[in-house]
Coordinates of C-alpha atoms in Angstrom, one line a residue:
M1 CA -14.2 28.2 13.4
F2 CA -16.8 26.7 11.3
P3 CA -16.2 29.2 8.5
V4 CA -12.8 28.4 8.6
L5 CA -13.3 24.6 7.7
Q6 CA -15.8 25.7 5.3
D7 CA -13.0 27.8 3.6
R8 CA -10.7 25.1 4.1
E9 CA -12.8 23.1 1.7
F10 CA -13.6 25.6 -0.8
Y11 CA -10.0 27.1 -1.8
G12 CA -7.9 23.8 -0.4
W13 CA -5.8 25.5 2.5
S14 CA -3.3 23.7 3.8
E15 CA -3.5 22.2 7.4
R16 CA -1.2 24.9 8.6
H17 CA -3.3 27.9 7.4
V18 CA -6.1 26.2 8.6
R19 CA -4.2 26.1 12.6
T20 CA -2.9 29.6 12.0
R21 CA -6.4 31.2 11.2
I22 CA -8.3 29.2 14.1
S23 CA -5.3 30.2 16.4
A24 CA -6.0 34.1 15.4
D25 CA -9.8 33.9 15.8
I26 CA -11.1 35.6 18.5
Q27 CA -13.9 33.9 19.5
S28 CA -12.1 30.7 19.6
L29 CA -9.7 32.4 22.1
Q30 CA -12.9 33.8 24.6
R31 CA -14.2 30.2 24.6
M32 CA -11.0 29.4 26.3
E33 CA -11.3 27.3 30.0
L34 CA -8.7 26.2 32.6
Q35 CA -8.4 22.5 32.5
R36 CA -6.0 22.2 35.4
K37 CA -3.0 23.6 37.5
L38 CA 0.1 21.6 37.1
N39 CA 1.9 22.0 40.7
G40 CA 5.6 20.5 41.1
H41 CA 7.8 23.9 41.2
A42 CA 8.9 25.8 44.5
G43 CA 9.4 29.1 42.5
C44 CA 8.1 31.2 40.2
V45 CA 7.5 29.7 37.0
N46 CA 8.9 31.5 34.2
T47 CA 8.8 29.7 31.1
V48 CA 6.4 27.2 29.7
S49 CA 6.4 25.4 25.7
F50 CA 4.9 22.5 24.3
D51 CA 7.3 19.9 22.7
T52 CA 7.2 20.0 18.8
E53 CA 7.3 16.0 18.2
T54 CA 3.6 15.5 19.1
G55 CA 2.3 18.3 21.2
S56 CA 1.7 16.2 24.5
T57 CA 4.2 17.0 26.7
L58 CA 4.6 20.9 28.6
I59 CA 7.8 21.9 29.1
S60 CA 8.3 24.3 32.1
G61 CA 11.3 26.1 34.2
S62 CA 11.4 28.2 37.1
D63 CA 13.1 30.0 39.9
D64 CA 13.9 26.6 41.5
L65 CA 16.2 25.9 39.0
S66 CA 14.6 23.1 37.8
I67 CA 12.8 22.2 34.5
I68 CA 9.7 19.7 34.7
F69 CA 8.0 17.7 31.9
W70 CA 4.5 17.1 32.3
H71 CA 1.7 15.6 30.0
W72 CA -0.6 18.0 30.0
D73 CA -3.9 16.1 29.4
T74 CA -3.4 14.0 32.6
G75 CA -1.2 16.1 34.2
A76 CA 1.3 13.9 35.0
K77 CA 4.4 15.0 36.0
L78 CA 6.9 12.8 33.6
L79 CA 10.4 14.3 34.5
K80 CA 11.9 16.9 36.8
Y81 CA 15.7 17.7 36.8
D82 CA 18.2 19.9 38.0
S83 CA 18.9 22.7 35.2
G84 CA 22.4 23.3 36.1
H85 CA 21.3 26.7 36.2
R86 CA 22.5 28.7 39.2
H87 CA 20.0 31.1 39.0
N88 CA 16.6 31.7 37.9
V89 CA 15.7 29.7 34.7
F90 CA 14.0 32.5 31.7
Q91 CA 13.4 29.7 28.9
A92 CA 13.5 26.2 28.0
R93 CA 12.7 25.0 24.3
M94 CA 13.1 21.8 23.1
L95 CA 14.3 21.3 20.0
P96 CA 12.7 20.1 17.2
Q97 CA 13.1 16.6 15.1
T98 CA 15.8 15.4 17.8
G99 CA 12.7 12.7 19.0
G100 CA 12.6 14.9 22.5
T101 CA 16.1 14.2 23.4
K102 CA 17.5 17.8 23.4
L103 CA 16.6 21.1 25.3
V104 CA 18.3 24.1 25.6
S105 CA 17.9 26.9 28.3
C106 CA 18.6 30.2 29.4
A107 CA 18.9 31.8 32.6
A108 CA 19.6 34.7 34.9
D109 CA 23.3 33.4 35.7
G110 CA 23.7 34.0 32.0
Q111 CA 24.6 30.9 31.2
V112 CA 23.1 29.1 27.4
R113 CA 22.9 25.0 28.7
L114 CA 22.1 22.0 26.2
S115 CA 20.2 19.7 28.4
E116 CA 20.0 16.0 26.6
L117 CA 18.0 13.0 27.7
P118 CA 18.5 9.7 26.5
E119 CA 15.8 8.5 24.2
G120 CA 13.4 6.3 26.0
A121 CA 14.6 6.8 29.6
G122 CA 11.5 8.0 30.6
S123 CA 11.9 10.0 34.2
L124 CA 15.3 8.2 34.6
S125 CA 18.1 11.3 33.8
A126 CA 19.1 14.1 31.9
S127 CA 22.4 15.5 31.5
T128 CA 23.4 18.9 31.1
F129 CA 26.2 21.1 29.3
L130 CA 27.2 24.6 29.1
L131 CA 26.9 26.1 25.6
G132 CA 28.1 29.8 26.0
Q133 CA 28.0 32.5 28.7
H134 CA 26.4 36.2 28.7
T135 CA 27.7 38.6 31.0
G136 CA 24.4 39.5 32.3
R137 CA 21.2 37.6 32.4
A138 CA 20.2 35.7 29.4
H139 CA 16.6 36.5 28.9
K140 CA 15.6 34.5 25.5
L141 CA 16.1 32.0 22.9
A142 CA 14.9 31.4 19.4
L143 CA 15.2 28.6 17.3
D144 CA 16.6 28.5 13.8
P145 CA 13.8 27.8 11.1
L146 CA 16.4 26.5 8.5
S147 CA 17.9 24.3 10.7
P148 CA 15.9 23.8 13.7
A149 CA 17.3 21.1 15.4
H150 CA 20.8 22.0 15.3
C151 CA 20.5 26.0 15.2
F152 CA 19.2 28.6 18.0
Y153 CA 20.0 32.1 18.9
S154 CA 19.9 33.8 22.1
C155 CA 20.1 37.1 24.2
G156 CA 21.0 38.9 27.2
E157 CA 21.3 41.9 29.2
D158 CA 25.0 42.1 28.2
A159 CA 23.6 43.6 24.5
M160 CA 25.0 40.5 23.0
V161 CA 23.1 38.0 20.5
M162 CA 24.9 34.5 20.1
H163 CA 24.2 31.8 17.5
F164 CA 24.7 27.9 18.1
D165 CA 25.2 25.3 16.0
L166 CA 24.9 21.8 17.9
R167 CA 26.0 19.6 14.9
D168 CA 27.8 17.6 17.2
S169 CA 26.6 17.5 20.8
A170 CA 29.5 15.7 22.3
G171 CA 31.7 18.6 21.7
A172 CA 28.8 21.2 22.7
R173 CA 30.9 22.7 25.5
L174 CA 32.1 26.1 26.6
Q175 CA 35.6 26.8 25.1
G176 CA 37.2 29.8 24.1
A177 CA 34.8 31.9 25.5
G178 CA 36.7 35.3 24.7
S179 CA 36.7 34.8 20.8
S180 CA 33.9 36.0 18.7
S181 CA 33.7 32.4 17.3
S182 CA 34.6 29.2 18.5
R183 CA 34.1 25.6 17.0
V184 CA 34.6 22.4 19.2
G185 CA 33.9 18.6 17.9
G186 CA 31.6 20.3 15.3
C187 CA 29.9 22.3 17.6
C188 CA 30.0 26.3 16.4
R189 CA 29.1 29.4 19.0
R190 CA 29.0 33.2 17.0
K191 CA 28.7 36.1 18.8
L192 CA 26.6 37.8 15.9
L193 CA 26.3 41.7 17.4
V194 CA 26.1 44.0 20.2
C195 CA 23.0 46.0 20.2
H196 CA 23.8 49.7 20.1
G197 CA 21.0 52.6 21.1
Y198 CA 19.6 55.1 18.4
S199 CA 18.7 58.5 18.7
R200 CA 16.1 60.1 16.2
S201 CA 18.6 63.4 16.0
R202 CA 21.8 61.8 16.2
G203 CA 21.0 58.1 14.9
P204 CA 23.2 55.2 16.1
T205 CA 24.7 56.1 19.6
S206 CA 27.8 54.1 21.1
R207 CA 25.7 53.2 23.9
V208 CA 24.9 49.6 24.4
V209 CA 21.0 48.2 25.2
G210 CA 20.2 45.3 26.6
I211 CA 18.3 42.8 24.8
N212 CA 14.9 41.2 26.8
A213 CA 13.7 39.0 23.3
V214 CA 14.6 37.8 20.1
H215 CA 12.7 36.1 17.3
V216 CA 12.7 34.5 14.1
N217 CA 10.6 35.3 11.0
P218 CA 9.6 32.3 9.9
I219 CA 8.4 33.4 6.3
R220 CA 11.8 35.2 6.1
P221 CA 14.2 32.9 8.2
W222 CA 17.3 34.9 7.6
Q223 CA 15.7 38.0 9.5
F224 CA 15.8 37.9 13.0
A225 CA 13.9 40.9 15.6
L226 CA 15.6 42.5 19.1
G227 CA 14.0 44.5 21.8
G228 CA 15.5 45.5 25.0
G229 CA 16.3 48.6 27.1
D230 CA 15.0 51.1 24.9
S231 CA 11.8 51.8 22.6
W232 CA 13.6 50.7 19.3
A233 CA 12.6 47.2 17.8
R234 CA 15.2 46.2 15.6
V235 CA 15.3 43.5 12.7
Y236 CA 18.1 42.4 11.4
D237 CA 19.3 40.3 8.1
V238 CA 22.0 37.3 9.5
R239 CA 23.5 37.1 6.1
R240 CA 24.6 40.6 6.4
L241 CA 26.1 39.2 9.6
R242 CA 28.0 36.5 8.5
D243 CA 31.4 38.3 8.3
T244 CA 31.3 38.6 12.0
H245 CA 34.0 36.5 12.7
D246 CA 36.2 37.9 9.6
R247 CA 35.1 41.4 11.2
H248 CA 36.8 40.6 14.4
Q249 CA 40.1 39.1 12.6
Q250 CA 40.4 42.4 10.5
Q251 CA 40.1 44.3 13.7
Q252 CA 42.9 42.1 15.5
T253 CA 44.7 42.7 12.5
A254 CA 44.5 46.6 12.5
A255 CA 45.0 46.8 16.2
N256 CA 48.4 44.5 15.5
G257 CA 49.8 47.2 13.4
G258 CA 48.3 45.5 10.0
S259 CA 46.2 46.7 7.3
S260 CA 42.7 46.2 6.0
R261 CA 40.7 48.3 3.9
K262 CA 37.4 46.6 4.8
T263 CA 38.0 47.0 8.4
H264 CA 36.3 50.4 9.1
K265 CA 33.4 49.8 6.5
A266 CA 32.7 46.2 8.3
A267 CA 33.0 47.5 11.4
G268 CA 30.8 50.4 11.0
L269 CA 27.9 48.6 9.1
G270 CA 28.1 45.5 9.8
D271 CA 25.7 45.4 13.1
E272 CA 23.2 47.8 11.4
P273 CA 19.8 46.6 11.6
I274 CA 17.9 46.2 8.1
A275 CA 14.9 48.4 10.5
R276 CA 14.3 50.2 13.3
L277 CA 10.5 50.4 14.7
C278 CA 9.1 52.4 17.3
P279 CA 5.3 54.2 17.7
E280 CA 5.7 57.7 16.5
G281 CA 4.4 58.3 19.9
L282 CA 6.9 56.7 21.7
A283 CA 9.6 57.7 19.6
R284 CA 8.9 61.1 20.8
Q285 CA 9.1 59.9 24.3
S286 CA 12.6 58.2 23.6
G287 CA 15.1 59.2 26.1
R288 CA 12.8 62.0 27.4
S289 CA 10.2 60.6 29.7
V290 CA 10.1 61.5 33.3
M291 CA 9.5 57.6 34.3
G292 CA 12.4 56.3 31.8
E293 CA 12.2 55.7 28.4
P294 CA 9.4 52.7 27.5
S295 CA 11.4 49.6 27.1
I296 CA 10.4 46.4 24.9
T297 CA 9.6 43.4 27.0
G298 CA 8.6 41.1 23.8
V299 CA 8.7 40.6 20.1
M300 CA 7.3 37.8 18.1
F301 CA 6.9 37.4 14.5
S302 CA 3.2 35.7 13.2
Q303 CA 3.0 33.3 10.4
Q304 CA 2.4 36.1 8.1
G305 CA 5.9 37.8 8.9
E306 CA 3.8 40.8 11.2
L307 CA 5.8 41.5 14.4
L308 CA 4.6 41.9 17.4
V309 CA 6.0 44.2 20.0
S310 CA 5.1 44.5 23.6
Y311 CA 6.0 47.2 25.7
N312 CA 6.5 47.6 29.4
D313 CA 3.0 49.3 30.8
E314 CA 4.5 52.0 33.2
V315 CA 5.4 54.6 30.6
C316 CA 2.6 53.9 27.8
E317 CA -1.0 53.3 27.3
S318 CA -1.1 51.7 24.6
C319 CA 1.3 48.6 25.2
L320 CA 0.9 46.2 22.0
F321 CA 1.5 47.3 18.7
I322 CA 1.7 45.4 15.2
F323 CA 4.2 46.0 12.8
H324 CA 3.3 45.2 8.9
P325 CA 5.3 42.7 7.3
G326 CA 6.9 46.0 5.3
F327 CA 7.9 47.2 8.8
S328 CA 5.2 50.1 8.9
L329 CA 2.6 50.2 12.0
Q330 CA -0.8 47.9 11.3
D331 CA -2.4 48.1 14.5
T332 CA -2.4 49.0 18.3
L333 CA -3.8 46.9 21.0
H334 CA -4.9 47.7 24.5

């Protein structure tokens, strides 16, 4: 750590760059010790995250359907409330720049929900609202760096990725679930894409692939990565998906006997990723393994744009892979 602080003075590094270097220092990680255990849930804890305002609050979600706010330094329980979900809470994230008053969550019931905590209410209350519904379990959320106080993505086992914009939280309740895009009181929910399978020999396939993880590139916030029920991590450019609602309307027009010269092109290319990533050894196993095709359990971009991909450990010896910002394999972690 000391050399990093020396380099900060010598090179004039920003505070963010220093934090990134320290957090990636293996010696610092090896010196970490357990400080305390926080007891309060009655089921498995599936998600923990720090608040983005001060970093003093830890948020946890559990199979017991509750969400708890903790003061991590003292271990004090600040707030516990019913999430409104009907099944296991998989992720809960505080929205930045909201003064700790808005939290989003997703769960095994497929729901994406918004929790509103009145400012200064302490441990008094929390109200929850349904924002969206996946037809399978909804595993992960990813904040949109371009507008983190209002916008985020969700993904689920129905192979669907949704984008939410909460400019008006009072109107952020589920309506028009059958459409590809809905807007209520300034709140917009868009169904961006359905993730399809891929074969090295045949290319894209019609098989849908359930999604376990989504993450946005912090240095190229128009890019997001997906990982799920096959061996291929996918990187998308959201700018190429902005016509999703128009494509839906074009397809409806064509189905009703109308014409649109762009319909076929948009429907065929609109959901294509800009990169598909898979280590060579796993790519060869894709679709052939006796134990089942390797699947992805997590994806995450670093502050430098590297992509970390984790695989289930039942079918591969090396379960963590790092891809270079240019989307070539950079390293393998055992």
